[in-house]
PDB file of C-alpha atoms in Angstrom:
ATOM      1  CA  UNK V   1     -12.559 -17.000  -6.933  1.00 71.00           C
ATOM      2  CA  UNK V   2     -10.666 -15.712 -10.077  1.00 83.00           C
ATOM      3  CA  UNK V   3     -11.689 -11.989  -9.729  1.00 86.00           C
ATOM      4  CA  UNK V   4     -10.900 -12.180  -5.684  1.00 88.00           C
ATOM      5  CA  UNK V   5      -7.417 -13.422  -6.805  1.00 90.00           C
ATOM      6  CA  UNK V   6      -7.291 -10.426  -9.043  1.00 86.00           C
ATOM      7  CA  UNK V   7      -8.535  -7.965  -6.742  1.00 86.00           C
ATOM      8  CA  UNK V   8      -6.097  -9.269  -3.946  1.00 90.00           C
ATOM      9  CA  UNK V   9      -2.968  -8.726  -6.730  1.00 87.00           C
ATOM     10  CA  UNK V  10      -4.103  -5.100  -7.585  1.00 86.00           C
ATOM     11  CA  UNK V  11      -4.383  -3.973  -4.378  1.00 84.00           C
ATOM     12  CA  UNK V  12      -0.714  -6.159  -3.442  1.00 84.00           C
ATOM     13  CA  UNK V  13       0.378  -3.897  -6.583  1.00 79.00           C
ATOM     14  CA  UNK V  14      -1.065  -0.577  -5.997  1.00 74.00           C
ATOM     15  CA  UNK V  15      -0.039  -0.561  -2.010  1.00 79.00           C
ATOM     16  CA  UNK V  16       3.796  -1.020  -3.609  1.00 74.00           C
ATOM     17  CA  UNK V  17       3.242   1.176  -6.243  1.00 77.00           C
ATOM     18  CA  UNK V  18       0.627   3.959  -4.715  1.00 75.00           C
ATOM     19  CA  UNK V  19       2.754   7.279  -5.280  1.00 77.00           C
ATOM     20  CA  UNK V  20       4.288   6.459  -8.364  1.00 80.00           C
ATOM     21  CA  UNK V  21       0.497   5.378  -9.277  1.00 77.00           C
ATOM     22  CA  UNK V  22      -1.184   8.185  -7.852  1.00 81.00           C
ATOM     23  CA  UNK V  23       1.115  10.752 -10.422  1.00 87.00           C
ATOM     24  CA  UNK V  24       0.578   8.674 -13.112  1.00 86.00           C
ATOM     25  CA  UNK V  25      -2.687   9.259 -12.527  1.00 87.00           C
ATOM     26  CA  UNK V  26      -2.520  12.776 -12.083  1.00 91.00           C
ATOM     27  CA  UNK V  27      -0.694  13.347 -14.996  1.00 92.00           C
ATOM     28  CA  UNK V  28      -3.112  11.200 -17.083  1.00 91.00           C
ATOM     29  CA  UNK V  29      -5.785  13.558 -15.574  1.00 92.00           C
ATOM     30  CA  UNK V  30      -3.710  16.601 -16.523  1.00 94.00           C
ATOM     31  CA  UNK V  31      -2.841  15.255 -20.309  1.00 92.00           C
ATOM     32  CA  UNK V  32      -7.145  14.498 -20.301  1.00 92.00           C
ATOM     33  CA  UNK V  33      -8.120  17.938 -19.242  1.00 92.00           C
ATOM     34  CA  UNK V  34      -5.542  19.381 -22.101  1.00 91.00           C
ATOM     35  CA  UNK V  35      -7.420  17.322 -24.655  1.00 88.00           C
ATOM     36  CA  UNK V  36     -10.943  18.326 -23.211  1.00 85.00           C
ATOM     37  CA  UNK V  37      -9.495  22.064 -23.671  1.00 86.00           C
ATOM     38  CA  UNK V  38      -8.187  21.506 -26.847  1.00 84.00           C
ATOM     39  CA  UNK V  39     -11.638  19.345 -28.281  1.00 82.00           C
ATOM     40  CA  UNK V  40     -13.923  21.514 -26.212  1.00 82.00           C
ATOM     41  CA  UNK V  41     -15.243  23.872 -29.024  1.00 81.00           C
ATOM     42  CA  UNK V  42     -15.082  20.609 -31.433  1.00 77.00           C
ATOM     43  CA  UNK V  43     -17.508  18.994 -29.071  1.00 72.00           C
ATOM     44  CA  UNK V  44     -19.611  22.127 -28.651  1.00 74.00           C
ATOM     45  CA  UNK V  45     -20.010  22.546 -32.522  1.00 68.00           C
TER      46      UNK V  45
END
């Protein structure tokens, strides 16, 4: 019932807030794939 409730508020929220979500979460993506770049040959040693 709880995690319905939950669900039902996210979605509320992310319907009002998809674009500004959606960039958030493409520059999240873009600030990720920097640090992947940058720890890359870290990870590979």
């Amino acid at each position: 019932m709880y995690l319905i409730f939950l669900i039902n508020l996210f979605g509320t929220l992310l319907s009002i807030t998809n674009r500004h979500f959606l960039k958030l979460i493409e520059l999240s993506l873009k600030i990720f794939e920097r640090f992947l770049i940058i720890l890359d040959p870290i990870i590979t040693l």
